[in-house]
Coordinates of C-alpha atoms in Angstrom, one line a residue:
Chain A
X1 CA 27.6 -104.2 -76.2
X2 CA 31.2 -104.1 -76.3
X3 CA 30.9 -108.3 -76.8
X4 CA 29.3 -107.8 -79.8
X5 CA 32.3 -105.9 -81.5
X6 CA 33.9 -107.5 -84.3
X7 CA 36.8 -109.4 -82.9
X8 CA 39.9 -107.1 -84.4
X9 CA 38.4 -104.2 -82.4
X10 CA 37.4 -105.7 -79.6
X11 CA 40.9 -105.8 -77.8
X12 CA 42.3 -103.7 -74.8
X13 CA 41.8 -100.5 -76.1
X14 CA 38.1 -100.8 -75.2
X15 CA 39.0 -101.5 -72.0
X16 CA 41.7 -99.6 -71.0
X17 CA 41.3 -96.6 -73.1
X18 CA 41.3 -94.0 -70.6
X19 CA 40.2 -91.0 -72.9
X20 CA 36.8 -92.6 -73.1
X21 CA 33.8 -92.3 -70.7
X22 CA 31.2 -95.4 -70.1
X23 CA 28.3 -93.1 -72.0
X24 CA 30.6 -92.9 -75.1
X25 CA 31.3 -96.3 -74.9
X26 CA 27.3 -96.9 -75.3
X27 CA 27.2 -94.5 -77.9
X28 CA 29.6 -95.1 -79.7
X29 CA 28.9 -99.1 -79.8
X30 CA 25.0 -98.5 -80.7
X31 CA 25.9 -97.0 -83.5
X32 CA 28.3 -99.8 -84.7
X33 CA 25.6 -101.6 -84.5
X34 CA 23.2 -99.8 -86.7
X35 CA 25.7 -98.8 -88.7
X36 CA 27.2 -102.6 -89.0
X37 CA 30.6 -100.7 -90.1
X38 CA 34.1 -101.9 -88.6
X39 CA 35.8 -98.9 -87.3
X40 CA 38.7 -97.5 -84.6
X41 CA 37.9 -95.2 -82.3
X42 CA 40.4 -92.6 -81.5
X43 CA 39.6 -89.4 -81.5
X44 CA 41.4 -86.7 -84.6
X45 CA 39.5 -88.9 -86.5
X46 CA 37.4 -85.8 -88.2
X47 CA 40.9 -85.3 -89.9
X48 CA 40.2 -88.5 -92.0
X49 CA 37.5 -87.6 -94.2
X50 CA 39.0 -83.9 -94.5
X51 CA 42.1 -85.4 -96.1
X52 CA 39.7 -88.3 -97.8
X53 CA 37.6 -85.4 -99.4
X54 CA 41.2 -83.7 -100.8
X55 CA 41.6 -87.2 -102.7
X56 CA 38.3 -87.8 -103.5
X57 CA 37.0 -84.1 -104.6
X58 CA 40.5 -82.6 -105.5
X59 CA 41.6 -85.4 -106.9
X60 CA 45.4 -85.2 -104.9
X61 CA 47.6 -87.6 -105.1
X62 CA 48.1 -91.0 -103.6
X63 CA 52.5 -90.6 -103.5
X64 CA 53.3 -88.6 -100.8
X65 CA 54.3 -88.2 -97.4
X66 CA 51.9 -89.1 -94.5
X67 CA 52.9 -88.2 -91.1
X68 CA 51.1 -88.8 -88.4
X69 CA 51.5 -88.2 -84.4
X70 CA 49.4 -90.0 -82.1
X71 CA 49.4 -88.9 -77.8
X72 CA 47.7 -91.6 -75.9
X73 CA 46.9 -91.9 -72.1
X74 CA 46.5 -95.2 -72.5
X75 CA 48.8 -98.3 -73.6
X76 CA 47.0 -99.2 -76.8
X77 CA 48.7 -99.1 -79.8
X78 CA 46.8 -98.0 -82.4
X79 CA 49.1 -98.8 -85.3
X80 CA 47.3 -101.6 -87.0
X81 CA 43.8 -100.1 -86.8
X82 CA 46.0 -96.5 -88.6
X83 CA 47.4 -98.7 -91.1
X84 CA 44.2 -100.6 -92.1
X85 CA 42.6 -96.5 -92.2
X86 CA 45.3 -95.5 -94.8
X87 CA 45.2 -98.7 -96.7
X88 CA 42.0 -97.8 -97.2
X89 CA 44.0 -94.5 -99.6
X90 CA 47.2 -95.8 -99.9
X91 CA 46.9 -100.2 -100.7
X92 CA 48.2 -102.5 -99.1
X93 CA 51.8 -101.6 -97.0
X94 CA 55.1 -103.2 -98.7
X95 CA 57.8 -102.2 -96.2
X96 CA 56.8 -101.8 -92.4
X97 CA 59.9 -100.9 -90.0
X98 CA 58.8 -100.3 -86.2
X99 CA 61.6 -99.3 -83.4
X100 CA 60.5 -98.2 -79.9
X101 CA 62.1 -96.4 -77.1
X102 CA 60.2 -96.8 -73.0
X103 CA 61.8 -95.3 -70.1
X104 CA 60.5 -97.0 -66.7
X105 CA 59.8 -93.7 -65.6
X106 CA 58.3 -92.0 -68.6
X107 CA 56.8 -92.3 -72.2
X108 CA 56.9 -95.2 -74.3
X109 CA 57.5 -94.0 -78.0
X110 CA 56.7 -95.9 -81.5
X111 CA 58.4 -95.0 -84.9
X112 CA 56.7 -96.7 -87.4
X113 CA 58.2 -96.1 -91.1
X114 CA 55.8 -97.6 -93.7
X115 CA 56.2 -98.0 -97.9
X116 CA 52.3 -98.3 -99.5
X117 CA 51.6 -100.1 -102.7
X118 CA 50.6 -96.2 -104.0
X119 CA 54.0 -95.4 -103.5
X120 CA 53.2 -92.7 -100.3
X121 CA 55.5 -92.8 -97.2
X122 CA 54.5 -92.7 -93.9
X123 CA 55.7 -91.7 -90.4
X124 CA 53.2 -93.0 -87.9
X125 CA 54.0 -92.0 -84.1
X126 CA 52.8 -92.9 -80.8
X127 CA 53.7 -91.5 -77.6
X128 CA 51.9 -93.3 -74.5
X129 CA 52.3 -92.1 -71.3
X130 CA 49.9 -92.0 -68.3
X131 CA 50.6 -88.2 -67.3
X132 CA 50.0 -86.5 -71.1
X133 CA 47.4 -85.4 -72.5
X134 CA 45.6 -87.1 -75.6
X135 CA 46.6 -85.5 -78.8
X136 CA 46.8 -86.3 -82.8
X137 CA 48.8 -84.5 -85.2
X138 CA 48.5 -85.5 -88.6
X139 CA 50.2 -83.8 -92.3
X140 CA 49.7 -85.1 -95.5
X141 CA 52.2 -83.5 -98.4
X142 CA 52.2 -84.1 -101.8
X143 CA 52.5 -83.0 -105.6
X144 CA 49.0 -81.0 -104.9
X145 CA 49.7 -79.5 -101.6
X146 CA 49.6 -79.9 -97.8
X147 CA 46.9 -80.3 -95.7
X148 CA 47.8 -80.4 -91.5
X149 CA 45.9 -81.3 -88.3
X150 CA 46.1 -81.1 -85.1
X151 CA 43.7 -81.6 -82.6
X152 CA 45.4 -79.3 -80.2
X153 CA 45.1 -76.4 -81.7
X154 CA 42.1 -75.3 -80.7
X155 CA 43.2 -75.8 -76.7
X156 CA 46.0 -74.2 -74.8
X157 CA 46.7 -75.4 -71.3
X158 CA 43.7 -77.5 -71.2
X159 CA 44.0 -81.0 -70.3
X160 CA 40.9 -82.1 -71.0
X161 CA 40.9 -84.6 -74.6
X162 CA 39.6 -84.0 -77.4
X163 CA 36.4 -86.2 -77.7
X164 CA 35.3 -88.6 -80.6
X165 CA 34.1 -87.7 -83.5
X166 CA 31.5 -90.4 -84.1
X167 CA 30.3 -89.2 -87.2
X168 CA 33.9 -89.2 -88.8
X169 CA 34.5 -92.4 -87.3
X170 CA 31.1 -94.1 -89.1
X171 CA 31.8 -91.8 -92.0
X172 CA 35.3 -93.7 -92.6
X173 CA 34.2 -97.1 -91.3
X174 CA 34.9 -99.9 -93.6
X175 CA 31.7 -101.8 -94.0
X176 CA 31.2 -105.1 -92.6
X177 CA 32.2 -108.1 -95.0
X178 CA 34.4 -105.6 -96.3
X179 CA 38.6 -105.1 -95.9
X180 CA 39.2 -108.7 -94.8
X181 CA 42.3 -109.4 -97.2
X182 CA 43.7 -105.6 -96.3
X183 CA 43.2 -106.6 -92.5
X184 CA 45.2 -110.0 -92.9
X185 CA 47.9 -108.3 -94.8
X186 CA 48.4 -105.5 -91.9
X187 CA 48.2 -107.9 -89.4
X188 CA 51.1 -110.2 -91.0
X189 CA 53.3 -107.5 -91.6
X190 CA 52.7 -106.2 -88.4
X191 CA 53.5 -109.1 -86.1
X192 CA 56.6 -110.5 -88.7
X193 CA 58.1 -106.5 -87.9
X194 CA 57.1 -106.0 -84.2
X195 CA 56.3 -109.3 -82.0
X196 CA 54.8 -108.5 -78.7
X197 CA 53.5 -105.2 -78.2
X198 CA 50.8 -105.1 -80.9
Chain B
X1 CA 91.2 -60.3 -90.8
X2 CA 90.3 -60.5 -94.4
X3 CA 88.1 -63.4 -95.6
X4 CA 87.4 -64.9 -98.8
X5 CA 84.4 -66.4 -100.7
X6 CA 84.6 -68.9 -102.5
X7 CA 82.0 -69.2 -105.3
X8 CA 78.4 -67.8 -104.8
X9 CA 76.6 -70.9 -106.7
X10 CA 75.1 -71.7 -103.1
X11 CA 72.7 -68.6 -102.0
X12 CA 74.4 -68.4 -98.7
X13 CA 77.2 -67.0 -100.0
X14 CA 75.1 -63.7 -100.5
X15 CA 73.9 -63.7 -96.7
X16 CA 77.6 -64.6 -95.5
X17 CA 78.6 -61.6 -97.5
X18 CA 76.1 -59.1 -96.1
X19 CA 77.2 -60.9 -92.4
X20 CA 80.4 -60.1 -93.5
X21 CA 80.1 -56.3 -93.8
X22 CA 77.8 -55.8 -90.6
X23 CA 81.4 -57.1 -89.1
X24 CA 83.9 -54.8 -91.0
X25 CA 83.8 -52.2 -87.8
X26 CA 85.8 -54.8 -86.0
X27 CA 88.2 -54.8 -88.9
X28 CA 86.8 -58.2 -91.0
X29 CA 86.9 -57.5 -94.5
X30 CA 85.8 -59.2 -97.4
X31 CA 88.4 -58.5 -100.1
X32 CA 88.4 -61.7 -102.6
X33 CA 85.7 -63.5 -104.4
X34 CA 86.8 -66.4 -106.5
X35 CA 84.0 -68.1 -108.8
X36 CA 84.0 -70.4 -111.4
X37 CA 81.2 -68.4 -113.1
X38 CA 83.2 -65.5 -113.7
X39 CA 79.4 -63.1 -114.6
X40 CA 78.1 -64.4 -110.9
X41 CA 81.3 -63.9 -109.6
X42 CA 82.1 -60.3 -110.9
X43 CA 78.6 -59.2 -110.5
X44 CA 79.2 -60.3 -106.7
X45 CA 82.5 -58.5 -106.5
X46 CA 80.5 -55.1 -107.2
X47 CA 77.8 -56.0 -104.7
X48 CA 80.3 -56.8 -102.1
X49 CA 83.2 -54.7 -103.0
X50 CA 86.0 -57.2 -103.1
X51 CA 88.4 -58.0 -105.8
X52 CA 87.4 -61.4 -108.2
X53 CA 89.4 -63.9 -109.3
X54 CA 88.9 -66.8 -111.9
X55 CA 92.5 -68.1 -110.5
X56 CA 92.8 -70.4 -107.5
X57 CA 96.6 -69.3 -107.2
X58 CA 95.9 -65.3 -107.4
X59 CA 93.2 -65.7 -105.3
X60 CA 94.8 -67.4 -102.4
X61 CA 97.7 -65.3 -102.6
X62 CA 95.5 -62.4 -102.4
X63 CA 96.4 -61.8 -98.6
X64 CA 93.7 -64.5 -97.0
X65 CA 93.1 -65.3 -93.6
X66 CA 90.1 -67.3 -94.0
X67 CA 87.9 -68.7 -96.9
X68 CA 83.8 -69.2 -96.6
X69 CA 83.3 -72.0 -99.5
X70 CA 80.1 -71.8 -101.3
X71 CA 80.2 -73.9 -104.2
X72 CA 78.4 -76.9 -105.5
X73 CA 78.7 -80.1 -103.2
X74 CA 80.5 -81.9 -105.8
X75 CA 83.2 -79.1 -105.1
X76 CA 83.7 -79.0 -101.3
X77 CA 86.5 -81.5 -101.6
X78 CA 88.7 -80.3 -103.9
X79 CA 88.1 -76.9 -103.0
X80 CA 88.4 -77.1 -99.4
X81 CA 92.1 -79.6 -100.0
X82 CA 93.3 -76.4 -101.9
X83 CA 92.5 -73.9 -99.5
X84 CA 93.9 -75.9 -96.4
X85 CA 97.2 -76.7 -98.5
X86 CA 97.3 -72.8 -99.2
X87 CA 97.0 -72.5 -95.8
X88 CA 93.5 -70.7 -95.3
X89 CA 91.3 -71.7 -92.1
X90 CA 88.1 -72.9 -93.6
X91 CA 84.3 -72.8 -93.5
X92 CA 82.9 -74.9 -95.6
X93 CA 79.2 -74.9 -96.8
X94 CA 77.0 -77.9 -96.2
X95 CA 76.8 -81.2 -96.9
X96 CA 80.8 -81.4 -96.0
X97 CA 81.2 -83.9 -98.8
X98 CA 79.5 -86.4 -100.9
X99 CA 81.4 -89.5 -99.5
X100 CA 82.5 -90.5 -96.2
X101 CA 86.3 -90.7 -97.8
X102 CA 86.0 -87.6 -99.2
X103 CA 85.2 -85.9 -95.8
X104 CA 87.6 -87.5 -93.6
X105 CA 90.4 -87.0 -96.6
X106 CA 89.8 -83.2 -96.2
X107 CA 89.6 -83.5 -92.4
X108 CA 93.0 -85.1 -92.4
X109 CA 94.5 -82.4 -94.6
X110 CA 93.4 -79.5 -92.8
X111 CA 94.8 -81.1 -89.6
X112 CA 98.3 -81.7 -91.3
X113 CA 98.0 -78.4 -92.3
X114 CA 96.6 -76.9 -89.3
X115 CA 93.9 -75.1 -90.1
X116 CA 90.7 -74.7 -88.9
X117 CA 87.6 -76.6 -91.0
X118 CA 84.3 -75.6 -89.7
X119 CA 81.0 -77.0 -91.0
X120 CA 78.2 -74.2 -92.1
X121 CA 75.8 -75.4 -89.8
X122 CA 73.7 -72.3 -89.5
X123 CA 70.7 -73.7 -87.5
X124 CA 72.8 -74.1 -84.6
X125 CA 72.5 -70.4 -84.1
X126 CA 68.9 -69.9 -84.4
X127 CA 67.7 -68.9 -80.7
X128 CA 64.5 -71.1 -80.3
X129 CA 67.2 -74.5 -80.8
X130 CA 69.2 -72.9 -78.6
X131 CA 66.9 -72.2 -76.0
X132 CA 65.7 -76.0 -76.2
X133 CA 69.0 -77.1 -75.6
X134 CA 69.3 -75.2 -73.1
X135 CA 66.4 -76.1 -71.4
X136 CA 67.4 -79.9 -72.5
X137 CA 70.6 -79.5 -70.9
X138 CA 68.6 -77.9 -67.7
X139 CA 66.7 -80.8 -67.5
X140 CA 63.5 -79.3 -68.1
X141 CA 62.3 -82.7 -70.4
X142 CA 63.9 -85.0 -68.5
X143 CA 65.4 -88.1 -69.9
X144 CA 65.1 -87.6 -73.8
X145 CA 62.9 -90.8 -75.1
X146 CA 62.9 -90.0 -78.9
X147 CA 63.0 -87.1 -81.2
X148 CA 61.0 -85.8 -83.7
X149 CA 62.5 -83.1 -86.5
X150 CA 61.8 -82.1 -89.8
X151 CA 63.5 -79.5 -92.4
X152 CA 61.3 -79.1 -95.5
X153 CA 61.5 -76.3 -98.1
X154 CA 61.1 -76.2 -102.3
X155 CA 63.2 -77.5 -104.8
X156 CA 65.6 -74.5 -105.1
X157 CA 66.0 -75.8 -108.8
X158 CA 69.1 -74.6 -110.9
X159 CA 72.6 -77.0 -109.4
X160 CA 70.6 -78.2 -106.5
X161 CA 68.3 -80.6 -108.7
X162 CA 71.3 -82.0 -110.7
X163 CA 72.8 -84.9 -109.0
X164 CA 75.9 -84.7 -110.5
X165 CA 76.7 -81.0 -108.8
X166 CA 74.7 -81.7 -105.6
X167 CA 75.0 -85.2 -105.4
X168 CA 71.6 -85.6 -104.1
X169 CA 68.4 -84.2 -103.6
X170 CA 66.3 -83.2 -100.6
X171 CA 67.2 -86.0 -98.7
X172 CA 70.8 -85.2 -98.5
X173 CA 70.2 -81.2 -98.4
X174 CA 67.2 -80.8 -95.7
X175 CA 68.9 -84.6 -93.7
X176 CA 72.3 -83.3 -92.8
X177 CA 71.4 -79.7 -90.5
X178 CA 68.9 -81.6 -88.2
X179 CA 71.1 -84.7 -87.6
X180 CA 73.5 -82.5 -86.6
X181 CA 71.3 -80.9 -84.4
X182 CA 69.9 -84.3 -83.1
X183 CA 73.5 -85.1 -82.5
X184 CA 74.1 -81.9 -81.0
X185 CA 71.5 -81.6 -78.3
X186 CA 71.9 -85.6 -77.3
X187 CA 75.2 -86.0 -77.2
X188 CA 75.0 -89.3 -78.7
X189 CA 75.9 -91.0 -82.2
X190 CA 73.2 -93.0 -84.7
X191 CA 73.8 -96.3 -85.2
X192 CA 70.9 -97.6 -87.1
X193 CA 69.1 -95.7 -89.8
X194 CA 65.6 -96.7 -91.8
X195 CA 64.8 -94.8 -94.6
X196 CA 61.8 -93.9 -97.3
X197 CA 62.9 -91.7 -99.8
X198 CA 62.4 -91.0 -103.6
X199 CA 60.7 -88.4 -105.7
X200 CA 57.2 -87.5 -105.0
X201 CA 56.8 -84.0 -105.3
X202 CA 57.2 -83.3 -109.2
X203 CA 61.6 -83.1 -109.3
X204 CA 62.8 -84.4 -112.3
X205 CA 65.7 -86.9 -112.1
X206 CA 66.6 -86.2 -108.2
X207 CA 64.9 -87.2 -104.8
X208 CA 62.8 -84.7 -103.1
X209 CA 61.5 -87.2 -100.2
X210 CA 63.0 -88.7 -97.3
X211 CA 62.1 -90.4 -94.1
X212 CA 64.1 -91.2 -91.5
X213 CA 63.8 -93.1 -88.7
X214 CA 67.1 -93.1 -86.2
X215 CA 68.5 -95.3 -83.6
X216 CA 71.3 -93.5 -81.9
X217 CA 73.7 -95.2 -79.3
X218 CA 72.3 -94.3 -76.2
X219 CA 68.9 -96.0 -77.0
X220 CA 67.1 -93.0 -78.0
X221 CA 65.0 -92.7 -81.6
X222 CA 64.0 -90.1 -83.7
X223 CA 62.1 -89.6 -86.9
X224 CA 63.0 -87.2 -89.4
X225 CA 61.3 -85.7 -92.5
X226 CA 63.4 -84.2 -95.2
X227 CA 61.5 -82.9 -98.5
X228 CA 61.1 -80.3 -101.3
X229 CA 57.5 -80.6 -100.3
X230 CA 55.8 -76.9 -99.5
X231 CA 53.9 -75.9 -102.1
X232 CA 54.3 -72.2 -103.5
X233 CA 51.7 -70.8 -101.4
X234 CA 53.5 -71.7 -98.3
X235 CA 53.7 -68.9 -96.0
X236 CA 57.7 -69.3 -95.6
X237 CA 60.0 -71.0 -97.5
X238 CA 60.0 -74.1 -95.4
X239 CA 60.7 -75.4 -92.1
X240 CA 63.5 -76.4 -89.4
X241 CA 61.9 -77.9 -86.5
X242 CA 62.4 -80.0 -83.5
X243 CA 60.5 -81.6 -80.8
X244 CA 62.2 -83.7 -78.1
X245 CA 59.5 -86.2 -75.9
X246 CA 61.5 -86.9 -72.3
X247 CA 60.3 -88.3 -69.6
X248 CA 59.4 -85.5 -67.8
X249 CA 58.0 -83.3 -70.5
X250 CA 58.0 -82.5 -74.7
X251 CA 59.7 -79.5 -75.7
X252 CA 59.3 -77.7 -79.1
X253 CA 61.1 -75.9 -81.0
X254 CA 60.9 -74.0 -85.0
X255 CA 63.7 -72.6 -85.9
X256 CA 62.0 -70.1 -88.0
X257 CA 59.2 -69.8 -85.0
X258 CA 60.6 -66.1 -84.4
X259 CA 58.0 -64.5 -87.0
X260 CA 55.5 -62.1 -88.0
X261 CA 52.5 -63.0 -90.0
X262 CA 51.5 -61.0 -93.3
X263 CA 47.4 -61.7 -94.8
X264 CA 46.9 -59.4 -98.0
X265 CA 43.6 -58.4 -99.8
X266 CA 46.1 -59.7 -102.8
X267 CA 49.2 -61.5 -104.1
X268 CA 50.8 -63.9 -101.9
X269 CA 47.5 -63.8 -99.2
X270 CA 49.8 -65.3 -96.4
X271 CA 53.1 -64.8 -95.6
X272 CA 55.5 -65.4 -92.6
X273 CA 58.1 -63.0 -91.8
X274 CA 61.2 -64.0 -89.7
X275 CA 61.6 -61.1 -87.0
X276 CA 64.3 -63.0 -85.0
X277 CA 67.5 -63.2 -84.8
X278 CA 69.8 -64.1 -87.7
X279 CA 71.2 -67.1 -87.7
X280 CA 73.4 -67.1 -90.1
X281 CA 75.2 -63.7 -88.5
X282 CA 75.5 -66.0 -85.6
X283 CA 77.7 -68.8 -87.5
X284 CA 79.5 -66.0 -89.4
X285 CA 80.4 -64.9 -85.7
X286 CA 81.5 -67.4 -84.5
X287 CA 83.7 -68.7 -87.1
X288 CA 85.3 -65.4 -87.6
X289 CA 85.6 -65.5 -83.6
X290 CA 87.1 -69.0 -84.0
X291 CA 89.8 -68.0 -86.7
X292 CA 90.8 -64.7 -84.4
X293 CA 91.5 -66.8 -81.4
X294 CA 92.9 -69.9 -82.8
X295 CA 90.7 -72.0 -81.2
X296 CA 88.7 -75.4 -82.1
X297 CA 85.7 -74.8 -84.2
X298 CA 82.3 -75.1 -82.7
X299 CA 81.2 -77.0 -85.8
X300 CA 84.0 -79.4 -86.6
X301 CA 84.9 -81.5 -90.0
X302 CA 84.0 -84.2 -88.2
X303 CA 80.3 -83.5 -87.2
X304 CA 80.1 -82.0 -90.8
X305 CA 81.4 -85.9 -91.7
X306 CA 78.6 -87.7 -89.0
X307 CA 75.6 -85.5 -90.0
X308 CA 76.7 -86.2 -93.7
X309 CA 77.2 -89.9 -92.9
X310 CA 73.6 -90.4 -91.9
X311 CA 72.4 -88.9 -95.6
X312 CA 74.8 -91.3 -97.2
X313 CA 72.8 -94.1 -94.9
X314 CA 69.7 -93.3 -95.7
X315 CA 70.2 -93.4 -99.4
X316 CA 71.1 -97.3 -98.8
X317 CA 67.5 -97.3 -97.0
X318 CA 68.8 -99.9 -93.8
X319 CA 72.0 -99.2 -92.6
X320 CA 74.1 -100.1 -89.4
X321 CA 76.5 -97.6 -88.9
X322 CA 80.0 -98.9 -88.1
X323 CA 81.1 -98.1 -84.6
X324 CA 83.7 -95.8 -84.2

């Protein structure tokens, strides 16, 4: 099933995501398949429409300040399929800066500064590292208000991650056939600022 | 020791004052208030009981050890050059300075004149950032990979929101007391800053945004977010907070984390209420501990100058910090 994923998910994620059981996997990928939608699939993702319904039904703001923490188990970096999710609010990223920090015998951690066409600025975060447990924080400020997640919150000494919300995640799927000149803008920006690791 | 404040246009000036008094048992007074506003300044002198002066000369003559100087930014430097050439050891409100000439020019001075110039840092006193750099310095988190701080409040209007009394907005205000805490707890200088910033939360004519990503020396990187960005039904005034990722572990810490929360049926329905300890009483401490045994400040000019240096650097949005 995986196979069948359009090619810009279908990358080591998948594979190595260690958050992820084999049965989600299945689930998950059936209903990519009925749903013929293109869509990442990290968990915190019910913060999206949340925040999505703030623009859309309250009519906030596109200028503000996005910040956005992601803590991964895995080695993925799930910066380009973030960037193509706020594109999807914010138009198409002008200014991308990306600096990263790895100790051999600890976390490896991303700073992503990013300038949107709408004007909003973005902190995007990652912090991989084998021995923590998954985790996405997420705050969106602007003339309107605030609105903060965290997908912690509700746990306190539990290791266990969070699981996927598949219904956010198919709720803020972009359509196939859709997003194509959004995706090869990302992607551009993305390798002419970072190189390797993406 | 008798102590002097210099101007109340910056709010602290009324906390340093009520510090101030909570020390007069161990025989620190508060006798002279000079302002430029003489309404704001007499109106203090009542509060506070101290004499006021519209006079730089009578007030320095008016038996000083020490001056706290609260002014506008765009008055540290002239103000602070005054004081050290009357011979007054110094506290000076932050940002030090609005250029990086300015700041080492009053530096210099107060070393020729020898006396001391500390920077009003009060966050450095507020027990949870203490406590993390304690437990940074015990190793608890390991090797520190990168750092993630914010400080974001509400445009506090009036002077503030007029460049050419502040010399900047939110960026420089809410940059300068958590890159001097970054540099604090790591030891280490930034080279490299990136920066966002502009106005996106309804100031007129002044930034209220800033982000900033930095690259310090030693390899480690840390994102900061500096803003006029809580709306007025925030439950505090704003935010000073921290979190350092090491290898072994992240630690957290909010600066205004000591608290009690307030619902009502009514009015403001959420509130928080800072039960800790109070920070500013700890700077107030230590500088008037500082002044009574002649010692080096805690705070120096010079890591008001760094955390200062790194606002000026952000405005430029890429910047490569000379080395030093």
């Amino acid at each position: 099933m995986v196979s069948k994923l359009p090619e810009w998910m279908d990358r080591k994620r998948i594979r190595e995501n260690k958050i992820q059981e084999e049965a989600s996997y299945a689930s998950v990928s059936a209903q990519i398949e009925s749903s013929d939608r293109l869509f990442s699939l990290g968990f915190g993702e019910q913060a999206f429409p949340a925040l999505d319904q703030l623009f859309q039904e309250e009519s906030w703001s596109r200028n503000g300040v996005l910040r956005m923490h992601r803590i991964e188990n895995a080695a993925h970096s799930w910066l380009e399929e973030d960037i193509m999710m706020m594109t999807r609010w914010f138009g198409l990223p002008e200014r991308l800066h990306v600096t990263e920090n790895m100790k051999d015998n600890g976390p490896r951690h991303i700073i992503a500064l990013i300038r949107f066409e709408s004007l909003a600025a973005v902190h995007w975060e990652l912090t991989a590292s084998v021995d923590r447990t998954a985790a996405m924080k997420m705050e969106w400020s602007s003339m309107e208000g605030t609105f903060q997640y965290n997908s912690s919150e509700p746990y306190s000494g539990v290791s266990a991650a969070p699981e996927v919300d598949i219904a956010s995640c198919i709720h803020f799927a972009w359509p196939a056939g859709e997003g194509f000149k959004e995706r090869e803008a990302v992607r551009q920006l993305i390798s002419e600022r970072t190189g390797e690791w993406t | 020791m008798n102590i002097g404040i210099m101007s109340f246009a910056h709010m602290h000036a009324y906390s340093y004052a009520q510090c101030l008094l909570q020390l007069k048992q161990e025989n620190v007074n508060l006798i002279s208030i000079w302002d430029d506003n003489s309404v704001r300044g007499k109106e203090a002198s009542e509060q506070f009981n101290a004499a006021f002066y519209n006079s730089f000369e009578e007030f320095f003559r008016s038996g000083l050890d020490a001056v706290i100087i609260c002014s506008e930014n765009v008055h540290h430097h002239d103000q602070v050059i005054a004081a050290a050439k009357a011979g007054l050891h110094i506290m000076c409100e932050k940002p030090l300075s609005l250029s990086t000439e300015e700041a080492e020019n009053m530096i210099r001075t107060c070393n020729d004149q020898q006396v001391i110039l500390q920077t009003a840092f009060p966050v450095r006193f507020a027990a949870p950032i203490r406590r993390l750099k304690e437990a940074v310095e015990a190793g608890e988190a390991g090797e520190i990979v990168a750092i993630r701080t914010t400080n974001r409040g509400q445009n506090p209007g009036g002077w503030f929101a007029d460049p050419a009394l502040s010399g900047g907005g939110a960026l420089l205000d809410h940059t300068v007391h958590m890159a001097d805490i970054m540099r604090w707890i790591t030891g280490s200088e930034v080279k490299e800053v990136h920066a966002e910033w502009g106005t996106q939360f309804g100031s007129d004519g002044i930034d209220d945004m800033g982000l900033l990503t930095l690259i310090f020396e030693d390899g480690i990187i840390a994102s900061h977010d500096a803003s006029w960005s809580r709306p007025s039904g925030f439950p505090s005034w704003g935010d000073v907070t921290i979190e350092v990722i090491g290898t072994k572990k992240t630690l957290y810490a909010d600066g205004f984390g000591e608290r009690g929360h307030v619902y009502r049926k009514s009015g403001r329905a959420y509130e928080h209420v800072v039960s800790g300890e109070d920070m500013d009483m700890g700077l107030i401490r230590d500088f008037v501990d500082t002044v009574k045994e002649g010692r080096s400040p805690s705070i120096t000019g010079e890591d008001g100058l760094r955390a200062a240096e790194i606002a000026f650097a952000a405005y430029e949005g890429v910047t490569i910090l000379n080395k030093r």
